[in-house]
Coordinates of C-alpha atoms and ligand atoms in Angstrom, one line a residue:
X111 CA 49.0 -28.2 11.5
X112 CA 48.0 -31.8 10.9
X113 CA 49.0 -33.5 7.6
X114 CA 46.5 -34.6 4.8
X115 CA 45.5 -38.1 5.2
X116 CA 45.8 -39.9 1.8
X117 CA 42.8 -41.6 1.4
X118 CA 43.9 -45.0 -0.8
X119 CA 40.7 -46.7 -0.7
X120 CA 39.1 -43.2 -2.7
X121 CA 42.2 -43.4 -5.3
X122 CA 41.7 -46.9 -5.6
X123 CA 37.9 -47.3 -6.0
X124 CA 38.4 -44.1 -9.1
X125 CA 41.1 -46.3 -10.8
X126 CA 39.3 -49.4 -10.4
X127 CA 36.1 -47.7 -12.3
X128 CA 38.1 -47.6 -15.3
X129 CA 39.5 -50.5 -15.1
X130 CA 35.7 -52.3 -14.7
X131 CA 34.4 -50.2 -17.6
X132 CA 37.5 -51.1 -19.7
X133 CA 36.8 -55.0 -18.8
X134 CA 33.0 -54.1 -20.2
X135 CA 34.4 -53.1 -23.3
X136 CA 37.1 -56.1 -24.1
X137 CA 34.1 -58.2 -23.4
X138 CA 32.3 -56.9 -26.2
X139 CA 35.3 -58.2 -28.5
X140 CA 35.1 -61.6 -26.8
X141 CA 38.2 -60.9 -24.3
X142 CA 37.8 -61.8 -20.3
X143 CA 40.8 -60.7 -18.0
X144 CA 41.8 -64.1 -16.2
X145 CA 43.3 -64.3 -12.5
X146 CA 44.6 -67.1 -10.5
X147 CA 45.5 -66.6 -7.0
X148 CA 47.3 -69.7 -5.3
X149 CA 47.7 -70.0 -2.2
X150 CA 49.5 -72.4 0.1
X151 CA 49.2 -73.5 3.7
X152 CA 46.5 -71.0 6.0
X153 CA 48.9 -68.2 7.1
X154 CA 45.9 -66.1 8.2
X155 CA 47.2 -62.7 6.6
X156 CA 47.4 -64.3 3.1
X157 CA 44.0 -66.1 3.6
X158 CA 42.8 -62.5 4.1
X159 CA 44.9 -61.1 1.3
X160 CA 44.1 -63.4 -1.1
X161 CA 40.6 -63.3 -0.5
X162 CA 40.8 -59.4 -1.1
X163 CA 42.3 -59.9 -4.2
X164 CA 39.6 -62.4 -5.3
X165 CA 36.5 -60.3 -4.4
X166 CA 37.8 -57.3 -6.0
X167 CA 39.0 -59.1 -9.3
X168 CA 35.3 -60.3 -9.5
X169 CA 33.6 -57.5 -8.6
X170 CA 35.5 -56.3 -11.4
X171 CA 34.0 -58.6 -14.0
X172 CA 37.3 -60.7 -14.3
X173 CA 37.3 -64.5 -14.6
X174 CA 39.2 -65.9 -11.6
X175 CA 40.3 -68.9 -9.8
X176 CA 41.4 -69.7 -6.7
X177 CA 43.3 -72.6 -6.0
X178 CA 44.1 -73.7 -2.0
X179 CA 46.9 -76.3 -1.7
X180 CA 47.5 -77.7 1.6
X181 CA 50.8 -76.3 3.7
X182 CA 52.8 -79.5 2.9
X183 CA 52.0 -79.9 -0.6
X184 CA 55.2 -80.1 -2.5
X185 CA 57.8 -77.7 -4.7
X186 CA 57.3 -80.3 -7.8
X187 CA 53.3 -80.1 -7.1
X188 CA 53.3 -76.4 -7.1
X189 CA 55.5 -75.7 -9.9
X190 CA 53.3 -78.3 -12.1
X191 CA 50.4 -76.4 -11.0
X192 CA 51.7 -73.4 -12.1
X193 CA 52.9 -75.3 -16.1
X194 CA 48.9 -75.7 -16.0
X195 CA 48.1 -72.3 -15.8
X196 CA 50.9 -71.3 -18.5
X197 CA 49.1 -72.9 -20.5
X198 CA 45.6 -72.0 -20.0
X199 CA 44.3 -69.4 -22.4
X200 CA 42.1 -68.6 -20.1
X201 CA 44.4 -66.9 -17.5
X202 CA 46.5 -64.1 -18.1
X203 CA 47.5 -63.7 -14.7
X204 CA 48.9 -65.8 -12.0
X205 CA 49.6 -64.8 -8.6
X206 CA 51.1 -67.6 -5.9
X207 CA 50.7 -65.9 -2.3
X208 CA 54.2 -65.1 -0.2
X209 CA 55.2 -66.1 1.8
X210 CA 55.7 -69.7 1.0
X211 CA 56.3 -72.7 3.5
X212 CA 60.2 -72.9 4.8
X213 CA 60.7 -76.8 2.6
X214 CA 60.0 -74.8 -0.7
X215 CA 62.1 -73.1 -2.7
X216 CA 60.6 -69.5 -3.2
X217 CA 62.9 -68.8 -6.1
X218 CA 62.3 -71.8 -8.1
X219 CA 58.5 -71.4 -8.1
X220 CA 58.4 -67.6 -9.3
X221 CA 61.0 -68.6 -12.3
X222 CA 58.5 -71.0 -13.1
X223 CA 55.6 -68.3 -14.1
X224 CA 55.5 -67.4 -17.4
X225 CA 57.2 -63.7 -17.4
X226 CA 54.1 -62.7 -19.5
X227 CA 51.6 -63.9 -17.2
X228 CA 54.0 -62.4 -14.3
X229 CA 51.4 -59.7 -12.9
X230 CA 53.2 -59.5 -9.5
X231 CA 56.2 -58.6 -11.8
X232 CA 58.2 -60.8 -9.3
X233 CA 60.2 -62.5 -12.4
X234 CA 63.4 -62.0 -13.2
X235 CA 62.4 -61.0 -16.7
X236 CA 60.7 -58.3 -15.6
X237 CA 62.6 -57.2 -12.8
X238 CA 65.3 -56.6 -15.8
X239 CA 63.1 -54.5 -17.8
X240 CA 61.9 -52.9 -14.7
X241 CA 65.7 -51.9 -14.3
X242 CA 66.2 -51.0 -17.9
X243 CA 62.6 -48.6 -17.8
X244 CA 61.0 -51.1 -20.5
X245 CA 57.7 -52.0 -20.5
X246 CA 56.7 -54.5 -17.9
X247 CA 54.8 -55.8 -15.2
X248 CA 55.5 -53.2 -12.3
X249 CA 55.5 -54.9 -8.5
X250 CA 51.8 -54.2 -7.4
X251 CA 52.4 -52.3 -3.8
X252 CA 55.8 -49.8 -5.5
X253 CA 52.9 -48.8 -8.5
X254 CA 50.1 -48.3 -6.5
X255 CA 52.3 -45.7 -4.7
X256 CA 53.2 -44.1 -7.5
X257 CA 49.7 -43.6 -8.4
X258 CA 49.1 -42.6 -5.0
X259 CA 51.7 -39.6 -5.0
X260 CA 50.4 -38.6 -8.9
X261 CA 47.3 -38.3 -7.4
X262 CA 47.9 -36.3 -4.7
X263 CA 50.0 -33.9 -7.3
X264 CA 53.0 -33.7 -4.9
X265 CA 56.0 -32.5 -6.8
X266 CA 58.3 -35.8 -7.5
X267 CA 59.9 -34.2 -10.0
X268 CA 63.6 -33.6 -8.1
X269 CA 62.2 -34.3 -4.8
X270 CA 64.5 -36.3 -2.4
X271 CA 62.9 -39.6 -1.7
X272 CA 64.0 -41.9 1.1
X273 CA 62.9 -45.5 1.0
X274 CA 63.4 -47.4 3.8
X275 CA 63.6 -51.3 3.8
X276 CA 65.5 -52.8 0.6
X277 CA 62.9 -55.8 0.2
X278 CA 62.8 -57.8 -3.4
X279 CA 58.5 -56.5 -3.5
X280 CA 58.7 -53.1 -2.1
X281 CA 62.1 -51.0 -1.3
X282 CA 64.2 -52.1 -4.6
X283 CA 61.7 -51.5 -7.0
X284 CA 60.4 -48.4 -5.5
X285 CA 63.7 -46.6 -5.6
X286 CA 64.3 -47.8 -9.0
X287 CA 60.8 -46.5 -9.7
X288 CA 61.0 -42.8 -8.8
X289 CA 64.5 -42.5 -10.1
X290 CA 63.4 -43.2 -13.2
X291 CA 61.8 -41.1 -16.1
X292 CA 58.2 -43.1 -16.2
X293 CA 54.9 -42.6 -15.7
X294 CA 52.8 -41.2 -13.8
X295 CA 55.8 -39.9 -11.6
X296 CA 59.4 -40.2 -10.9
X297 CA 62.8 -38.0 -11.7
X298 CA 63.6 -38.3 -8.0
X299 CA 66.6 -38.4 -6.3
X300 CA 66.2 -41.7 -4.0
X301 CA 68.4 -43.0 -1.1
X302 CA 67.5 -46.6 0.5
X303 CA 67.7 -47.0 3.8
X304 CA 68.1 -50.6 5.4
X305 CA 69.2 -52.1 8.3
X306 CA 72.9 -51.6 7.8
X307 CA 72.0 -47.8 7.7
X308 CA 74.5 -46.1 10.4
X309 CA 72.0 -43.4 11.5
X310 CA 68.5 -43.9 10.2
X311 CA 67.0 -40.4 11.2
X312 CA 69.5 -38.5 9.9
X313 CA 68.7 -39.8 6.4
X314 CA 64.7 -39.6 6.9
X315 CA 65.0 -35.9 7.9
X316 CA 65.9 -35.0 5.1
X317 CA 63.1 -36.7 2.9
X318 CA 60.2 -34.4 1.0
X319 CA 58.6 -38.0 0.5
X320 CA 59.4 -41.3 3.2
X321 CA 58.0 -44.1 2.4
X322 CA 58.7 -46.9 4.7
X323 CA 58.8 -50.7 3.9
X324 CA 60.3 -52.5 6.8
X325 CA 57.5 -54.3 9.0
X326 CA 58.5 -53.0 12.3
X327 CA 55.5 -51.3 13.9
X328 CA 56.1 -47.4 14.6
X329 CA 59.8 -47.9 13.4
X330 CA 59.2 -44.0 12.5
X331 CA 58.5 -41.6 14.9
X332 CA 57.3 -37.5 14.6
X333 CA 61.2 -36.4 15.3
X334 CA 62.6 -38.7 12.1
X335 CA 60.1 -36.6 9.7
X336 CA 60.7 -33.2 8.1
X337 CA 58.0 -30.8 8.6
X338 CA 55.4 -30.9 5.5
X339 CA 57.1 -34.3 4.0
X340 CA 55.0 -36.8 2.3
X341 CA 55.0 -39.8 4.6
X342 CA 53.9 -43.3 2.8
X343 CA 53.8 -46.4 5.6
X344 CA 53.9 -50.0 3.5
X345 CA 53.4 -51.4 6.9
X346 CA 51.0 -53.8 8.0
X347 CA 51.8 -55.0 11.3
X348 CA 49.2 -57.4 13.2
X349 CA 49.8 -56.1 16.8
X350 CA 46.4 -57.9 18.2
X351 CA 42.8 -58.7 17.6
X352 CA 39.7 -56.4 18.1
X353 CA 36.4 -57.3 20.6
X354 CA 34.7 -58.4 17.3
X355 CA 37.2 -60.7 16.2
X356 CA 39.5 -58.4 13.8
X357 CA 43.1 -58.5 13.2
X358 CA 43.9 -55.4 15.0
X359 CA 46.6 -53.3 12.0
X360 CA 49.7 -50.9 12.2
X361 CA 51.9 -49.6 10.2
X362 CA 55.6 -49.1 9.9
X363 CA 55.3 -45.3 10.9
X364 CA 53.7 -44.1 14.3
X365 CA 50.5 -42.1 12.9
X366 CA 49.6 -39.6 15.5
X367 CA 52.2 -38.1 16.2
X368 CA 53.7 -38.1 12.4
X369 CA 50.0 -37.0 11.0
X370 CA 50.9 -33.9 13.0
X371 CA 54.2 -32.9 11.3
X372 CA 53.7 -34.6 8.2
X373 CA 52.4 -32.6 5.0
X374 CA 50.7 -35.5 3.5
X375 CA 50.4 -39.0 5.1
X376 CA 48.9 -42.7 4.3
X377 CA 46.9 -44.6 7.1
X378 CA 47.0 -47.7 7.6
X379 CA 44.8 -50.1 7.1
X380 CA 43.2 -47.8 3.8
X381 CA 46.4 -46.1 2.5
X382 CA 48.9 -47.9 0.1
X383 CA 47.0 -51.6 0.7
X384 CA 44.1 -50.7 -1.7
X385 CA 46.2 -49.6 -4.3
X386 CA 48.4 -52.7 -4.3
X387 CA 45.5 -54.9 -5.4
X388 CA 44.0 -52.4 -7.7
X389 CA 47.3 -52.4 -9.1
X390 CA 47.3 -55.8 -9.6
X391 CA 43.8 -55.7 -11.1
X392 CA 45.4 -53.3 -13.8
X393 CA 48.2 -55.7 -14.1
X394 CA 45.8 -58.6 -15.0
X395 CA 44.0 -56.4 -17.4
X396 CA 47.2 -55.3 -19.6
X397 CA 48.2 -58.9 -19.6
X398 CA 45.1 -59.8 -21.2
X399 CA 45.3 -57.1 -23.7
X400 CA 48.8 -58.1 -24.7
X401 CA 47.3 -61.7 -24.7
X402 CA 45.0 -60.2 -27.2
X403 CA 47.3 -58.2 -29.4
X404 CA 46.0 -55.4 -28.3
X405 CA 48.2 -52.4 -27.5
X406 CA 49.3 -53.1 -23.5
X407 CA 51.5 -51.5 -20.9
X408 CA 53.1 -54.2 -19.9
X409 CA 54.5 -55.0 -23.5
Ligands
GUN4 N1 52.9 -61.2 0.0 C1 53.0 -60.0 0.5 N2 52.9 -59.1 -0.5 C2 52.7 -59.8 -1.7 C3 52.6 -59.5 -3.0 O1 52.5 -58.3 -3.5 N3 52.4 -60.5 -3.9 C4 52.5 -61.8 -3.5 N4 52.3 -62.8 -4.4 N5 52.6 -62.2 -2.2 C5 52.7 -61.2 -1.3

């Protein structure tokens, strides 16, 4: 029997209700969530991200910015962009688009946020507390996932979870995630995956929830899936373009035929990539409630 398709743009569009009518209500006390996306060069998938992620924060009632810096602007330039925004009481949340051109130093510009104004929870700072299970800013696209799986009401709870691809943004901080004790889900027991892995299949056979991170498209086929598993594809591969001009999208896992095993399963495009900028929405919001001295998640 086919699996349940897991539909991330419905979850997404419920969770980002509350977050505008929460946004309505720090208005009244004078309080306006603040974004700024940067972005860097005209990579066309972040050109299309980032715009996402701009659309959505104001439909949501957010103040936002968006700042375009040309591909060979420099580290020095960026980073002294980013001072700016620091200190801008205006923005709680700053976001610089990955990836970044080859002659700057990734690194050195994500040290430079401010950890509190980290919403893509990319800082060090956070990554610790992340690690420790204190409050924090969670990575957008490993939080929107677990939102996805609590509202599906799978059982996490001693499931074994296999992440595969051991990525900074999506593998590390998913496994570290669900074998944790936090909210909304988690108390897994979690094996990554990655390309050192002798026998991949062996591994994802054995998974009640997969969720795969590793930008290869169809890396997972129906025979590496246990039948009924919850099947979660971070993948978003460009493999053409459409008659009408489209980036034509795939994911990491071959969809027919692991819809057809699978208990549960995300599509791509409208599975986990609504959630991640919801997530980040919610991210910008507790910022600015923290800002406020206001209770928070992320502090
Ligand atoms: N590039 C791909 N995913 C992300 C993300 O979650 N945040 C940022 N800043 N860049 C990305």
């Amino acid at each position: 029997m086919a699996g349940i398709i897991i539909d991330g743009k419905a979850i997404a569009e419920k969770i980002r209700a509350q977050i505008k009518k929460e946004v309505e209500e720090l208005k009244e006390k004078g309080i306006i969530p603040g974004l700024v996306t940067i972005l860097v060069g005209e990579n066309p998938a972040s050109v299309s991200y980032v715009t996402a992620k701009q659309k959505t924060a104001h439909e949501l009632g957010f103040y936002s910015v968006q700042e375009n810096l040309p591909e060979n602007v420099s580290e020095d330039e960026l980073i002294k962009l980013i001072f700016k925004y620091n200190e801008d009481p205006k923005i709680h949340g700053i976001l610089v688009q990955l990836p970044l051109p080859r002659h700057i130093n990734e690194r050195r510009v994500l040290y430079a946020i401010d950890p509190r104004k980290d919403v893509d929870g990319f800082h060090p700072v956070n990554v610790g507390k992340l690690v420790i299970g204190e409050p924090c800013f969670i990575p957008c696209t490993p939080y929107g996932i677990l939102y996805l799986l609590a509202e599906t009401g799978v059982q996490v709870d001693g499931a074994d979870v296999v992440v595969v691809g051991r990525s900074n943004i999506v593998g590390k901080p998913m496994a570290i995630l669900l074998m944790q004790k936090r909210k909304p889900v988690g108390n897994a027991t979690v094996t990554i995956c990655h390309t050192g892995t002798r026998n991949l299949a062996e591994h994802t056979r054995r998974a009640d929830i997969l969720i795969v991170a590793v930008g290869v498209p169809k890396a997972i086929t129906a025979d590496m899936v246990k039948e009924g598993a919850v099947v979660i594809d971070v993948g978003v591969n460009r493999i053409g373009t459409t008659p009408d001009g489209k980036a034509k999208l795939c994911g990491d896992v071959d969809f027919d035929s692991v819809k057809e095993k699978a208990g549960y399963i995300t599509p791509v495009p409208g599975g986990v990539g609504p959630m991640t900028i919801t997530m980040l929405m919610k991210n910008t919001l507790e910022s600015a409630k923290a800002w406020a001295g206001l209770p928070s998640e992320v502090a």
